[in-house]
Amino acid sequence: MFVPCGRPGGSADTRFEGFTLLLPAVSVGNVGQLAIDLVISTLDMTKVGYFYTDCLVPMVGNNPYATAEENSTELSINAEVYSLPSKKLVVLQIRSPFIKNKYRPFCETLLSWVKGSRCARVVVLSSSHAYQRDDEQLLGTPLRYLLTPDLEKAAGGLMQELNWKEMEKVAAYPGISDTDKVLHIPGGGITKLLFTESCSKGIQMAVLLKFCSEGDNIPDAFVLVNYLNEWLQLVKSEVNSSSQWKIPSSWRLLFGNGLPPALF
């Protein structure tokens, strides 16, 4: 459930009518989470609350978007909500993995909040194992999208104009029958469940994903966030597409650098 920050007028932030909700799937390479970091940091979004749930591994750390010593000691937890009213954008950042068998309860709680807060649409940033692509998925771009039927009516034409490639369905029984095809997103975490539940509940949802492998996934995050920006136009596009995004201070710790003294 959403819990607003303890500040005067905080309760007014519990509704995001007409907003686009952006969130990551905890998926291979953490690409969605890294892309969300870039959005929050670049747009200087304000933290407006937390998403309280027992479905994620508990964690606490210092401010991942610190810009000065004064705000570096602010605490952050496993699921937080950021808002930018000027762009009608609300972001849920997830920072820890899911507890076993907790995918479905989390999806139910999340989608209930989406309906209660009257978000206009949901965009999930995700990733999938590159090595599990079928022959058709090996061709062309490593980026794919999915739209629920309710969002297809509103945005399907734009995706065609952008020349985006829809996520293919694959054979349910490879080598035995190619006629029965299913949506398969290996390494995608909650992506498939969240998408199918949104289809059945009439929620406008888009999934944007990238095929990738585990490793240094920062380049994948830039590719995915630029893909998102083609559609939502969050920042002005530049020739050097990585320079338009502000890298958060927490990324200095991604590959084993020492902990910041302010944490202690």
Short mmCIF file of N, CA, C and O in Angstrom, two decimals, residues 102-217:
data_model
loop_
_atom_site.label_atom_id
_atom_site.label_comp_id
_atom_site.label_asym_id
_atom_site.label_seq_id
_atom_site.Cartn_x
_atom_site.Cartn_y
_atom_site.Cartn_z
N LYS A 102 5.74 -14.44 -3.71
CA LYS A 102 5.06 -13.17 -3.39
C LYS A 102 4.78 -12.32 -4.63
O LYS A 102 4.35 -11.18 -4.51
N TYR A 103 5.02 -12.87 -5.82
CA TYR A 103 4.75 -12.11 -7.05
C TYR A 103 3.28 -11.70 -7.14
O TYR A 103 2.95 -10.54 -7.36
N ARG A 104 2.40 -12.69 -6.99
CA ARG A 104 0.98 -12.41 -7.19
C ARG A 104 0.41 -11.43 -6.16
O ARG A 104 -0.32 -10.49 -6.54
N PRO A 105 0.68 -11.60 -4.84
CA PRO A 105 0.16 -10.61 -3.88
C PRO A 105 0.64 -9.20 -4.19
O PRO A 105 -0.11 -8.23 -4.03
N PHE A 106 1.90 -9.08 -4.63
CA PHE A 106 2.42 -7.74 -4.95
C PHE A 106 1.67 -7.15 -6.14
O PHE A 106 1.26 -5.98 -6.11
N CYS A 107 1.47 -7.94 -7.18
CA CYS A 107 0.77 -7.46 -8.37
C CYS A 107 -0.65 -7.03 -8.02
O CYS A 107 -1.13 -5.99 -8.50
N GLU A 108 -1.32 -7.81 -7.19
CA GLU A 108 -2.69 -7.47 -6.80
C GLU A 108 -2.73 -6.16 -6.03
O GLU A 108 -3.60 -5.31 -6.27
N THR A 109 -1.79 -5.98 -5.10
CA THR A 109 -1.74 -4.74 -4.31
C THR A 109 -1.41 -3.55 -5.19
O THR A 109 -2.01 -2.48 -5.07
N LEU A 110 -0.44 -3.73 -6.08
CA LEU A 110 -0.03 -2.64 -6.97
C LEU A 110 -1.17 -2.20 -7.87
O LEU A 110 -1.46 -1.00 -7.99
N LEU A 111 -1.83 -3.16 -8.51
CA LEU A 111 -2.90 -2.80 -9.44
C LEU A 111 -4.11 -2.22 -8.73
O LEU A 111 -4.82 -1.37 -9.28
N SER A 112 -4.33 -2.64 -7.49
CA SER A 112 -5.39 -2.04 -6.69
C SER A 112 -5.07 -0.57 -6.41
O SER A 112 -5.96 0.30 -6.47
N TRP A 113 -3.80 -0.28 -6.12
CA TRP A 113 -3.37 1.11 -5.90
C TRP A 113 -3.51 1.93 -7.18
O TRP A 113 -3.95 3.08 -7.15
N VAL A 114 -3.14 1.33 -8.31
CA VAL A 114 -3.25 2.03 -9.60
C VAL A 114 -4.69 2.47 -9.84
O VAL A 114 -4.96 3.62 -10.23
N LYS A 115 -5.63 1.56 -9.59
CA LYS A 115 -7.04 1.90 -9.79
C LYS A 115 -7.52 2.93 -8.77
O LYS A 115 -8.24 3.87 -9.11
N GLY A 116 -7.10 2.76 -7.51
CA GLY A 116 -7.54 3.67 -6.47
C GLY A 116 -6.99 5.08 -6.64
O GLY A 116 -7.66 6.06 -6.30
N SER A 117 -5.76 5.20 -7.15
CA SER A 117 -5.15 6.51 -7.33
C SER A 117 -5.50 7.13 -8.68
O SER A 117 -5.12 8.26 -8.97
N ARG A 118 -6.21 6.36 -9.52
CA ARG A 118 -6.70 6.82 -10.82
C ARG A 118 -5.58 7.21 -11.78
O ARG A 118 -5.69 8.20 -12.53
N CYS A 119 -4.49 6.45 -11.76
CA CYS A 119 -3.45 6.66 -12.76
C CYS A 119 -4.02 6.37 -14.15
O CYS A 119 -4.81 5.43 -14.33
N ALA A 120 -3.61 7.16 -15.13
CA ALA A 120 -4.14 7.00 -16.48
C ALA A 120 -3.58 5.77 -17.16
O ALA A 120 -4.27 5.07 -17.89
N ARG A 121 -2.30 5.49 -16.91
CA ARG A 121 -1.66 4.35 -17.55
C ARG A 121 -0.42 3.96 -16.75
O ARG A 121 0.08 4.74 -15.93
N VAL A 122 0.07 2.77 -17.01
CA VAL A 122 1.24 2.24 -16.32
C VAL A 122 2.27 1.83 -17.38
O VAL A 122 1.91 1.23 -18.40
N VAL A 123 3.53 2.18 -17.14
CA VAL A 123 4.62 1.77 -18.03
C VAL A 123 5.63 0.98 -17.21
O VAL A 123 6.17 1.50 -16.22
N VAL A 124 5.87 -0.27 -17.60
CA VAL A 124 6.82 -1.14 -16.90
C VAL A 124 8.09 -1.26 -17.72
O VAL A 124 8.03 -1.58 -18.92
N LEU A 125 9.23 -0.98 -17.11
CA LEU A 125 10.52 -1.15 -17.77
C LEU A 125 11.11 -2.48 -17.34
O LEU A 125 11.26 -2.75 -16.14
N SER A 126 11.46 -3.31 -18.29
CA SER A 126 11.86 -4.68 -17.98
C SER A 126 13.00 -5.13 -18.89
O SER A 126 13.51 -4.37 -19.72
N SER A 127 13.39 -6.39 -18.72
CA SER A 127 14.45 -6.99 -19.53
C SER A 127 14.22 -8.49 -19.58
O SER A 127 13.45 -9.05 -18.79
N SER A 128 14.88 -9.14 -20.53
CA SER A 128 14.72 -10.57 -20.71
C SER A 128 16.04 -11.17 -21.16
O SER A 128 16.84 -10.49 -21.82
N HIS A 129 16.26 -12.44 -20.83
CA HIS A 129 17.52 -13.10 -21.16
C HIS A 129 17.75 -13.12 -22.67
O HIS A 129 16.95 -13.67 -23.43
N ALA A 130 18.87 -12.56 -23.10
CA ALA A 130 19.19 -12.53 -24.52
C ALA A 130 19.43 -13.93 -25.06
O ALA A 130 19.10 -14.23 -26.21
N TYR A 131 20.01 -14.81 -24.25
CA TYR A 131 20.37 -16.14 -24.75
C TYR A 131 19.16 -17.05 -24.96
O TYR A 131 19.29 -18.11 -25.57
N GLN A 132 17.98 -16.64 -24.47
CA GLN A 132 16.80 -17.47 -24.65
C GLN A 132 15.88 -16.96 -25.76
O GLN A 132 14.73 -17.38 -25.87
N ARG A 133 16.38 -16.08 -26.62
CA ARG A 133 15.58 -15.62 -27.76
C ARG A 133 15.41 -16.74 -28.78
O ARG A 133 16.30 -17.57 -28.98
N ASP A 134 14.27 -16.72 -29.46
CA ASP A 134 14.10 -17.66 -30.57
C ASP A 134 14.65 -17.02 -31.84
O ASP A 134 15.15 -15.88 -31.83
N ASP A 135 14.57 -17.73 -32.97
CA ASP A 135 15.18 -17.24 -34.21
C ASP A 135 14.62 -15.89 -34.64
O ASP A 135 15.37 -15.00 -35.06
N GLU A 136 13.32 -15.72 -34.51
CA GLU A 136 12.70 -14.46 -34.93
C GLU A 136 13.16 -13.29 -34.06
O GLU A 136 13.37 -12.18 -34.55
N GLN A 137 13.36 -13.55 -32.77
CA GLN A 137 13.75 -12.48 -31.86
C GLN A 137 15.22 -12.09 -32.00
O GLN A 137 15.64 -11.06 -31.48
N LEU A 138 15.99 -12.91 -32.70
CA LEU A 138 17.40 -12.58 -32.93
C LEU A 138 17.56 -11.51 -34.01
O LEU A 138 18.63 -10.93 -34.15
N LEU A 139 16.50 -11.26 -34.78
CA LEU A 139 16.57 -10.32 -35.88
C LEU A 139 16.27 -8.90 -35.42
O LEU A 139 15.38 -8.67 -34.62
N GLY A 140 17.02 -7.94 -35.94
CA GLY A 140 16.71 -6.54 -35.69
C GLY A 140 17.04 -6.06 -34.29
O GLY A 140 17.94 -6.55 -33.63
N THR A 141 16.25 -5.12 -33.83
CA THR A 141 16.49 -4.45 -32.56
C THR A 141 16.32 -5.39 -31.37
O THR A 141 15.48 -6.30 -31.41
N PRO A 142 17.09 -5.17 -30.27
CA PRO A 142 16.89 -5.95 -29.04
C PRO A 142 15.80 -5.38 -28.15
O PRO A 142 15.61 -5.84 -27.02
N LEU A 143 15.08 -4.38 -28.62
CA LEU A 143 14.02 -3.73 -27.84
C LEU A 143 12.65 -4.22 -28.30
O LEU A 143 12.42 -4.44 -29.49
N ARG A 144 11.74 -4.39 -27.33
CA ARG A 144 10.39 -4.85 -27.63
C ARG A 144 9.39 -4.10 -26.76
O ARG A 144 9.75 -3.51 -25.73
N TYR A 145 8.12 -4.14 -27.18
CA TYR A 145 7.06 -3.54 -26.36
C TYR A 145 5.84 -4.44 -26.34
O TYR A 145 5.66 -5.32 -27.20
N LEU A 146 5.00 -4.23 -25.33
CA LEU A 146 3.71 -4.89 -25.20
C LEU A 146 2.68 -3.85 -24.76
O LEU A 146 3.01 -2.96 -23.96
N LEU A 147 1.46 -3.94 -25.28
CA LEU A 147 0.38 -3.06 -24.85
C LEU A 147 -0.83 -3.90 -24.47
O LEU A 147 -1.18 -4.86 -25.19
N THR A 148 -1.47 -3.55 -23.37
CA THR A 148 -2.74 -4.20 -23.04
C THR A 148 -3.79 -3.72 -24.04
O THR A 148 -3.63 -2.66 -24.66
N PRO A 149 -4.87 -4.49 -24.21
CA PRO A 149 -5.90 -4.07 -25.19
C PRO A 149 -6.43 -2.67 -24.96
O PRO A 149 -6.69 -1.93 -25.92
N ASP A 150 -6.58 -2.25 -23.70
CA ASP A 150 -7.11 -0.91 -23.42
C ASP A 150 -6.15 0.19 -23.83
O ASP A 150 -6.57 1.27 -24.24
N LEU A 151 -4.83 -0.06 -23.73
CA LEU A 151 -3.86 0.95 -24.16
C LEU A 151 -3.62 0.86 -25.66
O LEU A 151 -3.28 1.86 -26.30
N GLU A 152 -3.80 -0.32 -26.23
CA GLU A 152 -3.64 -0.50 -27.68
C GLU A 152 -4.56 0.46 -28.44
O GLU A 152 -4.18 1.04 -29.46
N LYS A 153 -5.77 0.64 -27.92
CA LYS A 153 -6.72 1.54 -28.58
C LYS A 153 -6.22 2.98 -28.59
O LYS A 153 -6.46 3.73 -29.54
N ALA A 154 -5.52 3.37 -27.51
CA ALA A 154 -5.08 4.76 -27.38
C ALA A 154 -3.70 5.02 -27.98
O ALA A 154 -3.45 6.11 -28.49
N ALA A 155 -2.80 4.05 -27.89
CA ALA A 155 -1.41 4.31 -28.27
C ALA A 155 -0.86 3.39 -29.35
O ALA A 155 0.28 3.57 -29.78
N GLY A 156 -1.63 2.42 -29.79
CA GLY A 156 -1.14 1.47 -30.77
C GLY A 156 -0.66 2.12 -32.05
O GLY A 156 0.36 1.75 -32.63
N GLY A 157 -1.39 3.14 -32.51
CA GLY A 157 -1.00 3.83 -33.74
C GLY A 157 0.33 4.52 -33.62
O GLY A 157 1.13 4.53 -34.56
N LEU A 158 0.59 5.11 -32.44
CA LEU A 158 1.87 5.80 -32.23
C LEU A 158 3.02 4.82 -32.28
O LEU A 158 4.09 5.13 -32.83
N MET A 159 2.85 3.63 -31.71
CA MET A 159 3.92 2.63 -31.74
C MET A 159 4.25 2.25 -33.18
O MET A 159 5.41 2.00 -33.52
N GLN A 160 3.23 2.19 -34.01
CA GLN A 160 3.45 1.90 -35.42
C GLN A 160 4.24 3.01 -36.08
O GLN A 160 5.15 2.77 -36.88
N GLU A 161 3.91 4.26 -35.75
CA GLU A 161 4.63 5.40 -36.30
C GLU A 161 6.09 5.40 -35.87
O GLU A 161 6.98 5.79 -36.65
N LEU A 162 6.34 4.98 -34.63
CA LEU A 162 7.72 4.92 -34.12
C LEU A 162 8.49 3.73 -34.69
O LEU A 162 9.69 3.61 -34.46
N ASN A 163 7.78 2.86 -35.40
CA ASN A 163 8.38 1.66 -35.99
C ASN A 163 8.93 0.72 -34.92
O ASN A 163 9.96 0.07 -35.10
N TRP A 164 8.21 0.66 -33.78
CA TRP A 164 8.62 -0.24 -32.71
C TRP A 164 8.21 -1.67 -33.02
O TRP A 164 7.28 -1.90 -33.81
N LYS A 165 8.90 -2.60 -32.39
CA LYS A 165 8.63 -4.02 -32.64
C LYS A 165 7.95 -4.64 -31.42
O LYS A 165 8.48 -4.58 -30.30
N GLU A 166 6.80 -5.24 -31.64
CA GLU A 166 6.05 -5.85 -30.54
C GLU A 166 6.71 -7.16 -30.12
O GLU A 166 7.26 -7.89 -30.95
N MET A 167 6.65 -7.47 -28.84
CA MET A 167 7.20 -8.71 -28.32
C MET A 167 6.50 -9.91 -28.96
O MET A 167 5.27 -10.02 -28.92
N GLU A 168 7.28 -10.80 -29.56
CA GLU A 168 6.71 -11.96 -30.23
C GLU A 168 6.29 -13.03 -29.23
O GLU A 168 6.89 -13.17 -28.17
N LYS A 169 5.26 -13.76 -29.61
CA LYS A 169 4.92 -14.96 -28.85
C LYS A 169 5.75 -16.12 -29.42
O LYS A 169 6.08 -16.13 -30.61
N VAL A 170 6.09 -17.09 -28.57
CA VAL A 170 6.95 -18.20 -28.99
C VAL A 170 6.18 -19.51 -28.85
O VAL A 170 5.16 -19.59 -28.16
N ALA A 171 6.69 -20.54 -29.50
CA ALA A 171 6.03 -21.84 -29.47
C ALA A 171 5.98 -22.38 -28.05
O ALA A 171 6.99 -22.39 -27.34
N ALA A 172 4.80 -22.82 -27.64
CA ALA A 172 4.65 -23.40 -26.30
C ALA A 172 5.40 -24.71 -26.17
O ALA A 172 5.90 -25.06 -25.10
N TYR A 173 5.49 -25.44 -27.29
CA TYR A 173 6.19 -26.74 -27.30
C TYR A 173 7.18 -26.75 -28.45
O TYR A 173 6.90 -27.33 -29.51
N PRO A 174 8.34 -26.09 -28.28
CA PRO A 174 9.32 -26.00 -29.38
C PRO A 174 9.74 -27.39 -29.87
O PRO A 174 10.00 -28.30 -29.09
N GLY A 175 9.77 -27.53 -31.18
CA GLY A 175 10.18 -28.79 -31.78
C GLY A 175 9.07 -29.81 -31.89
O GLY A 175 9.23 -30.84 -32.54
N ILE A 176 7.96 -29.56 -31.21
CA ILE A 176 6.82 -30.49 -31.25
C ILE A 176 5.67 -29.86 -32.01
O ILE A 176 5.10 -30.46 -32.92
N SER A 177 5.31 -28.65 -31.61
CA SER A 177 4.22 -27.93 -32.27
C SER A 177 4.53 -26.45 -32.29
O SER A 177 4.89 -25.87 -31.27
N ASP A 178 4.43 -25.84 -33.48
CA ASP A 178 4.66 -24.41 -33.62
C ASP A 178 3.37 -23.61 -33.69
O ASP A 178 3.38 -22.40 -33.85
N THR A 179 2.24 -24.31 -33.59
CA THR A 179 0.95 -23.62 -33.71
C THR A 179 0.50 -22.98 -32.40
O THR A 179 -0.12 -21.92 -32.40
N ASP A 180 0.81 -23.63 -31.28
CA ASP A 180 0.44 -23.09 -29.97
C ASP A 180 1.53 -22.14 -29.51
O ASP A 180 2.65 -22.56 -29.21
N LYS A 181 1.19 -20.84 -29.46
CA LYS A 181 2.19 -19.84 -29.09
C LYS A 181 1.77 -19.09 -27.82
O LYS A 181 0.59 -18.84 -27.60
N VAL A 182 2.77 -18.77 -27.01
CA VAL A 182 2.53 -18.11 -25.72
C VAL A 182 3.50 -16.95 -25.54
O VAL A 182 4.54 -16.88 -26.20
N LEU A 183 3.14 -16.05 -24.63
CA LEU A 183 4.04 -14.96 -24.25
C LEU A 183 5.06 -15.51 -23.28
O LEU A 183 4.70 -16.09 -22.25
N HIS A 184 6.34 -15.36 -23.60
CA HIS A 184 7.41 -15.92 -22.78
C HIS A 184 8.46 -14.84 -22.55
O HIS A 184 9.03 -14.30 -23.52
N ILE A 185 8.68 -14.48 -21.28
CA ILE A 185 9.66 -13.43 -20.94
C ILE A 185 10.63 -13.98 -19.90
O ILE A 185 10.54 -13.66 -18.70
N PRO A 186 11.57 -14.84 -20.30
CA PRO A 186 12.50 -15.44 -19.34
C PRO A 186 13.40 -14.37 -18.71
O PRO A 186 13.93 -13.51 -19.41
N GLY A 187 13.53 -14.43 -17.39
CA GLY A 187 14.34 -13.43 -16.68
C GLY A 187 13.60 -12.14 -16.42
O GLY A 187 14.16 -11.19 -15.88
N GLY A 188 12.30 -12.09 -16.78
CA GLY A 188 11.54 -10.85 -16.67
C GLY A 188 10.87 -10.62 -15.33
O GLY A 188 10.16 -9.61 -15.16
N GLY A 189 11.05 -11.52 -14.37
CA GLY A 189 10.45 -11.31 -13.05
C GLY A 189 8.93 -11.25 -13.11
O GLY A 189 8.29 -12.14 -13.66
N ILE A 190 8.36 -10.17 -12.57
CA ILE A 190 6.90 -10.04 -12.50
C ILE A 190 6.28 -9.55 -13.80
O ILE A 190 5.07 -9.39 -13.87
N THR A 191 7.09 -9.33 -14.83
CA THR A 191 6.60 -8.67 -16.04
C THR A 191 5.37 -9.35 -16.63
O THR A 191 4.34 -8.71 -16.87
N LYS A 192 5.48 -10.64 -16.90
CA LYS A 192 4.38 -11.34 -17.57
C LYS A 192 3.12 -11.35 -16.71
O LYS A 192 2.01 -11.09 -17.20
N LEU A 193 3.26 -11.65 -15.42
CA LEU A 193 2.10 -11.70 -14.53
C LEU A 193 1.43 -10.33 -14.44
O LEU A 193 0.20 -10.22 -14.52
N LEU A 194 2.24 -9.29 -14.29
CA LEU A 194 1.69 -7.94 -14.18
C LEU A 194 0.96 -7.55 -15.46
O LEU A 194 -0.13 -6.94 -15.42
N PHE A 195 1.51 -7.93 -16.61
CA PHE A 195 0.89 -7.60 -17.89
C PHE A 195 -0.42 -8.36 -18.08
O PHE A 195 -1.44 -7.76 -18.45
N THR A 196 -0.42 -9.65 -17.84
CA THR A 196 -1.64 -10.44 -18.05
C THR A 196 -2.75 -10.03 -17.08
O THR A 196 -3.93 -10.00 -17.45
N GLU A 197 -2.37 -9.72 -15.83
CA GLU A 197 -3.38 -9.26 -14.86
C GLU A 197 -3.97 -7.92 -15.29
O GLU A 197 -5.16 -7.67 -15.12
N SER A 198 -3.14 -7.05 -15.84
CA SER A 198 -3.62 -5.75 -16.31
C SER A 198 -4.56 -5.91 -17.50
O SER A 198 -5.53 -5.17 -17.64
N CYS A 199 -4.26 -6.88 -18.36
CA CYS A 199 -5.15 -7.17 -19.49
C CYS A 199 -6.54 -7.56 -19.00
O CYS A 199 -7.56 -7.08 -19.50
N SER A 200 -6.58 -8.43 -18.00
CA SER A 200 -7.86 -8.92 -17.51
C SER A 200 -8.62 -7.88 -16.69
O SER A 200 -9.85 -7.93 -16.59
N LYS A 201 -7.91 -6.92 -16.11
CA LYS A 201 -8.55 -5.91 -15.25
C LYS A 201 -8.85 -4.61 -16.00
O LYS A 201 -9.32 -3.64 -15.41
N GLY A 202 -8.56 -4.57 -17.29
CA GLY A 202 -8.86 -3.38 -18.07
C GLY A 202 -7.97 -2.19 -17.77
O GLY A 202 -8.38 -1.04 -17.91
N ILE A 203 -6.72 -2.45 -17.36
CA ILE A 203 -5.77 -1.38 -17.04
C ILE A 203 -4.91 -1.07 -18.26
O ILE A 203 -4.45 -1.97 -18.96
N GLN A 204 -4.70 0.21 -18.52
CA GLN A 204 -3.84 0.61 -19.62
C GLN A 204 -2.38 0.45 -19.20
O GLN A 204 -1.89 1.20 -18.36
N MET A 205 -1.70 -0.54 -19.76
CA MET A 205 -0.30 -0.81 -19.39
C MET A 205 0.54 -1.06 -20.63
O MET A 205 0.11 -1.72 -21.58
N ALA A 206 1.75 -0.52 -20.59
CA ALA A 206 2.76 -0.82 -21.61
C ALA A 206 3.96 -1.44 -20.93
O ALA A 206 4.33 -1.06 -19.81
N VAL A 207 4.55 -2.42 -21.58
CA VAL A 207 5.81 -2.99 -21.13
C VAL A 207 6.87 -2.67 -22.18
O VAL A 207 6.67 -2.93 -23.37
N LEU A 208 7.95 -2.04 -21.76
CA LEU A 208 9.09 -1.80 -22.65
C LEU A 208 10.24 -2.63 -22.11
O LEU A 208 10.58 -2.55 -20.93
N LEU A 209 10.84 -3.47 -22.95
CA LEU A 209 11.91 -4.33 -22.46
C LEU A 209 13.06 -4.43 -23.44
O LEU A 209 12.91 -4.15 -24.63
N LYS A 210 14.20 -4.87 -22.91
CA LYS A 210 15.40 -5.07 -23.71
C LYS A 210 15.96 -6.46 -23.44
O LYS A 210 16.04 -6.89 -22.29
N PHE A 211 16.34 -7.15 -24.49
CA PHE A 211 17.06 -8.41 -24.33
C PHE A 211 18.49 -8.09 -23.90
O PHE A 211 19.15 -7.23 -24.50
N CYS A 212 18.98 -8.75 -22.86
CA CYS A 212 20.32 -8.44 -22.37
C CYS A 212 20.89 -9.64 -21.62
O CYS A 212 20.23 -10.65 -21.42
N SER A 213 22.13 -9.49 -21.18
CA SER A 213 22.81 -10.51 -20.36
C SER A 213 23.29 -9.86 -19.08
O SER A 213 23.47 -8.63 -19.02
N GLU A 214 23.52 -10.65 -18.05
CA GLU A 214 24.05 -10.14 -16.79
C GLU A 214 25.47 -9.60 -17.00
O GLU A 214 26.25 -10.15 -17.78
N GLY A 215 25.80 -8.55 -16.28
CA GLY A 215 27.14 -7.96 -16.38
C GLY A 215 27.07 -6.49 -16.05
O GLY A 215 26.34 -6.08 -15.14
N ASP A 216 27.82 -5.68 -16.79
CA ASP A 216 27.71 -4.23 -16.66
C ASP A 216 26.51 -3.81 -17.51
O ASP A 216 26.60 -3.68 -18.73
N ASN A 217 25.39 -3.57 -16.86
CA ASN A 217 24.16 -3.30 -17.59
C ASN A 217 23.82 -1.82 -17.68
O ASN A 217 22.69 -1.46 -18.06
#
